[in-house]
C-alpha atoms as one frame of an Amber mdcrd trajectory, in Angstrom:
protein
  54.522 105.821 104.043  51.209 103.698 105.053  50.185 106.769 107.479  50.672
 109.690 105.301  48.928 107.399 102.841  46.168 106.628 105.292  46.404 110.711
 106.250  45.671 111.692 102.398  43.023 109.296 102.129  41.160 110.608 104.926
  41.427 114.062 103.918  40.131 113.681 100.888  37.155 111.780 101.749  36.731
 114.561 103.950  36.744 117.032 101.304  34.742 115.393  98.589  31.197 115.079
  98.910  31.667 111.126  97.714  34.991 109.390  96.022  35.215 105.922  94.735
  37.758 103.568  95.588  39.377 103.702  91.837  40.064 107.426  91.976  41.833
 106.987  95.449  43.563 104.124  93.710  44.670 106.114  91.008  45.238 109.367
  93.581  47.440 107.284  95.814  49.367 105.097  93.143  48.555 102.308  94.771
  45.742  99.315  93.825  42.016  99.012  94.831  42.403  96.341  96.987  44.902
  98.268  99.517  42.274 101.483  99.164  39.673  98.687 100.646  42.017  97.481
 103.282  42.931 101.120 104.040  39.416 102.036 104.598  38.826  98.897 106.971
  41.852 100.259 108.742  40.307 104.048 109.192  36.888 102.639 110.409  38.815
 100.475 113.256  40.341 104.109 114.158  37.003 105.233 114.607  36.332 107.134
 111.618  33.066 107.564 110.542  33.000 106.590 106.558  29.732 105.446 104.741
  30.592 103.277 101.659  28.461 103.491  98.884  27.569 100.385  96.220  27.055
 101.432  92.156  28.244 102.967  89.341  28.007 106.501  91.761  29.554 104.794
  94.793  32.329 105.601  96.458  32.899 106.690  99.888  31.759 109.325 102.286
  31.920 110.591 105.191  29.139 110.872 108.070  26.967 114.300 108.102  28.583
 116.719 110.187  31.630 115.194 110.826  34.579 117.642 110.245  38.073 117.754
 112.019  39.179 119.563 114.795  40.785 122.508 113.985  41.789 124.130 117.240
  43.784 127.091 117.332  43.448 127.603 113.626  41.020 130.762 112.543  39.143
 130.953 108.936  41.360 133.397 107.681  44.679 131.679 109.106  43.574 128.741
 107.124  42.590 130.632 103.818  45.693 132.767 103.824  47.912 129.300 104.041
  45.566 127.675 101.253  45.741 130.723  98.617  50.275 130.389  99.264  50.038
 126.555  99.478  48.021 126.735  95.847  51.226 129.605  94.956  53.851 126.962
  95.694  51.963 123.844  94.205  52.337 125.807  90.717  55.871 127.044  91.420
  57.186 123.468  92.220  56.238 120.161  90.935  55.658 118.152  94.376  52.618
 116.128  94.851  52.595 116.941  98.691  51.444 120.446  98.296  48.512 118.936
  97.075  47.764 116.369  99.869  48.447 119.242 102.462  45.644 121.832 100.793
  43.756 118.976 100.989  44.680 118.569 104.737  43.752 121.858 105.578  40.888
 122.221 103.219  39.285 119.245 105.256  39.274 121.936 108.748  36.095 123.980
 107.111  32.928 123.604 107.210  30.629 123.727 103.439  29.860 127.567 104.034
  33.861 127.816 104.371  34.842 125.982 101.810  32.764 127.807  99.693  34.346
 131.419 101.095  37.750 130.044 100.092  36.980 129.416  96.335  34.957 133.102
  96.241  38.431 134.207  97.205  40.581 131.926  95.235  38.534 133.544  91.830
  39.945 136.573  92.940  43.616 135.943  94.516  46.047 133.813  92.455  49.475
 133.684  93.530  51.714 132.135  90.354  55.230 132.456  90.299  55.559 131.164
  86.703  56.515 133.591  84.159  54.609 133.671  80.777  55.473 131.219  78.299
  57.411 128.673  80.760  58.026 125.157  79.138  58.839 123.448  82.525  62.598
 123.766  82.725  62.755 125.819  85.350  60.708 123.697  87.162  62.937 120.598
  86.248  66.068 122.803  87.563  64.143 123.393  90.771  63.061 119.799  91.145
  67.059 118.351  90.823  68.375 121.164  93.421  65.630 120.199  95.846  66.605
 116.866  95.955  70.393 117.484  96.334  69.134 119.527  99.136  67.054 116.508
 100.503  70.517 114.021  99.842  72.819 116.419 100.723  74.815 115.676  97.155
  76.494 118.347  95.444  75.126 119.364  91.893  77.149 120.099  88.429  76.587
 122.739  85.611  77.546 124.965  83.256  77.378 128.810  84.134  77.747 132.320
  82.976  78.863 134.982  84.676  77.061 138.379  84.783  79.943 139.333  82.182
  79.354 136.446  79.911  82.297 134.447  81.028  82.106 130.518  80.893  82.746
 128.261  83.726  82.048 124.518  84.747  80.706 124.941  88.559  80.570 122.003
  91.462  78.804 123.098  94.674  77.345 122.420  97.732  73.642 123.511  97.797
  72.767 125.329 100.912  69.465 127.154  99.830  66.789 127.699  97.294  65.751
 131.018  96.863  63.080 132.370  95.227  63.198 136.140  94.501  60.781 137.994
  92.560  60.241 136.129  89.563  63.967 134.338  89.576  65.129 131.168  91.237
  68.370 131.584  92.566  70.919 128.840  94.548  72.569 129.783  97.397  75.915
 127.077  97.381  79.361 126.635  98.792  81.782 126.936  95.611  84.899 125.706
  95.950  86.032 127.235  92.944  85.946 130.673  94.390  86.143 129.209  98.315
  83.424 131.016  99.473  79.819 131.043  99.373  77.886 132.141  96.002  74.637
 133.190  94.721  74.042 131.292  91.352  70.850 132.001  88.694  69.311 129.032
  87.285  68.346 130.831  84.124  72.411 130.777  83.490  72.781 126.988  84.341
  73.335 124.588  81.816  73.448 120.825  81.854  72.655 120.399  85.251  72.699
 117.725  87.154  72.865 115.902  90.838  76.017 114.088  91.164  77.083 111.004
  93.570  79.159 113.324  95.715  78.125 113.701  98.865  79.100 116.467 101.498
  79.050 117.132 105.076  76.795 120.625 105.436  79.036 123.609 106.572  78.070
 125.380 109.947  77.304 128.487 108.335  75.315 131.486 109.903  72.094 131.706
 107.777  71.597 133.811 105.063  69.489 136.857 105.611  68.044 139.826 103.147
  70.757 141.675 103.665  73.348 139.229 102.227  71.167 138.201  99.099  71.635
 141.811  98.154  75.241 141.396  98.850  76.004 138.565  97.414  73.917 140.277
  94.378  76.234 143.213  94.196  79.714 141.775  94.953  80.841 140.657  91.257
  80.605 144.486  90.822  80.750 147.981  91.744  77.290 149.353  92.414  76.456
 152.666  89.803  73.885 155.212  90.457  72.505 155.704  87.067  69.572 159.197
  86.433  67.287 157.853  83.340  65.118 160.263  81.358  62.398 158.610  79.643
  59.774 159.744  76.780  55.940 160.275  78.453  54.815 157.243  75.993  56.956
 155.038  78.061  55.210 156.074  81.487  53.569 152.459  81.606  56.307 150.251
  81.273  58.524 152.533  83.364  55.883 152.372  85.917  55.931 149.218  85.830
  59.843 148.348  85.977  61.057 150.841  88.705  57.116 151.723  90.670  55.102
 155.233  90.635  56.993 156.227  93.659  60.307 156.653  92.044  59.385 158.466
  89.148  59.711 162.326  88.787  58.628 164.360  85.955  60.293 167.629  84.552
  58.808 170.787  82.656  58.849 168.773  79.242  56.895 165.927  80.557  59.584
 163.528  80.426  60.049 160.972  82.997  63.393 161.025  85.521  64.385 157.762
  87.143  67.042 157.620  89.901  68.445 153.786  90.254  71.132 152.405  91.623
  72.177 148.882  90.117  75.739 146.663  90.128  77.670 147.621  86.870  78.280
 144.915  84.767  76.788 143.636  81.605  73.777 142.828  82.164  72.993 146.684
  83.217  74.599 148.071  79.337  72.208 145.520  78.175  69.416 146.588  79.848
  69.692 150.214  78.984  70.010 149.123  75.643  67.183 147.154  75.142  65.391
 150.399  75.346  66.742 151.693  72.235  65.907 155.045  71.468  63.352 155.407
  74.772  66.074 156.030  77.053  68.419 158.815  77.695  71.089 157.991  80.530
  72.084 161.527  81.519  74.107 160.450  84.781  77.113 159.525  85.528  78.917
 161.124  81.998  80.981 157.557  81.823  77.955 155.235  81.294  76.430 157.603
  78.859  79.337 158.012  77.155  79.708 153.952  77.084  76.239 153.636  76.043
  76.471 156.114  73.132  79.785 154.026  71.638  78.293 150.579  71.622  74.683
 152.122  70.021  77.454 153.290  67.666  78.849 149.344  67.165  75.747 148.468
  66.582  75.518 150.931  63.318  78.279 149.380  62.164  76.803 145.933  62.138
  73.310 146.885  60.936  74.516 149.266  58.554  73.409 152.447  58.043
């Protein structure tokens, strides 16, 4: 802990033009007097820090030092700084921090001051609009039954809205597109599972510990499948209003959109069948016209009906 202490410290210093001892304290979690004796222990290494006495003290380090960065171009280091900054506001984990920091410390000034021209213009954040932290509290517990190798506890729905009380053993965390998804041995179903964390509840790491199963890795290929297998997968053609262009645009991409003689919008989309897909077509109202297959239109055009019922007319 001392040397990735002694590591953060140094990187810092060599980042900052000047940095007192009480924000270092306060950085590291630690007190003044071990920032002092960590100094002292950096000089004997050879480092080349100035200290500085006054209200504007702090330490520095000597013009023109700068570590070695061999093997390591400008834009290798800015591309891993602009995803490092990406995951630091995905996940709450102080380390992201110290290791921008780390690699921060390999430019030069003129560098430096590249990276923040491009930083104004590239931001990578994986939090969706509105987040109150939960997510980021779900993503915080599974990460450290990954770390322990503990199994985790919750509540979950399935895509069809059925209610179950889940144990598993965490194998991966997966992020894809905006959603956080887990990747776990259930031994409810005996077989590997892809689980949301938007449909946990109540979740929590639990004293259980497990051996990790030798298990060939997960690839694209079987996210999708695992995806797809609670259900059979439906081709559905969509015919949307022109007013609409922008948000279809936006949920399916330019390239999949056709337009007939009327100016409406065609969409051809294959998803799994299940709930969540009724719901979605739905939630269009009357902005959406399924004309393929007959079944799902059919479907669609009964529960609008329900829905009558319950509003009135």
């Amino acid at each position: 802990m001392r040397l990735e202490r002694l590591l953060a410290i140094l990187m810092l210093i060599v980042n900052r033009k000047r940095i007192s001892a009480a924000e270092l304290a306060e950085k590291m979690e630690v007190s003044v007097r071990t920032i002092y004796r960590d100094i002292e222990t950096l000089c004997q290494a050879g480092f080349p820090l100035v200290s500085y006495q006054g209200v504007t003290g702090g330490f520095e380090m000597m013009d023109g030092y700068r570590l070695d960065r061999t093997a390591l171009t400008f834009d290798e280091i800015s591309s891993v700084l602009t995803a490092l900054k990406g995951m630091s506001r995905a996940l709450d984990d102080t380390r992201y921090g110290t290791t921008i920091e780390k690699y921060t410390s390999l430019l030069g000034d003129t560098e430096k001051e590249s990276v923040r021209f491009w930083q104004d213009r590239l931001v990578i954040d994986m939090n969706p609009w509105g987040s109150d932290g939960i997510m980021k509290h779900k993503v915080a517990l599974i990460r450290e039954s990954l770390q322990e190798d503990r199994t985790v506890k919750f509540g979950y729905s399935s895509v069809n809205g059925e209610p179950t009380i889940r144990e598993v053993e965490p194998m991966t965390l997966l992020l894809k597109g905006a959603s956080w998804y887990l990747y776990a041995y259930c031994p409810l179903r005996n077989d590997y599972r892809l689980f949301r964390l938007s449909r946990m509840s109540a979740l929590t790491v639990t004293g259980n510990r497990f051996e990790r199963r030798d298990h060939p890795p997960a690839e694209e290929a079987d996210w999708g499948r695992m995806w797809e297998m609670n259900s059979k997968p439906v081709t559905l053609k969509l015919r949307f209003p022109p007013d609409m262009r922008a948000r279809v645009e936006e949920l399916f991409g330019v390239e999949r959109l056709e337009t007939d003689t009327d100016g409406f919008l065609l969409v051809t989309q294959t998803y799994p069948e299940d709930e969540w897909i009724y719901g979605f077509l739905l939630s269009f109202g009357s902005k959406v016209e399924v004309l393929e297959p007959e079944r799902v239109r059919l479907l669609i055009r009964e529960r609008a009906k329900e829905m009558v019922k319950v509003y009135g007319l």
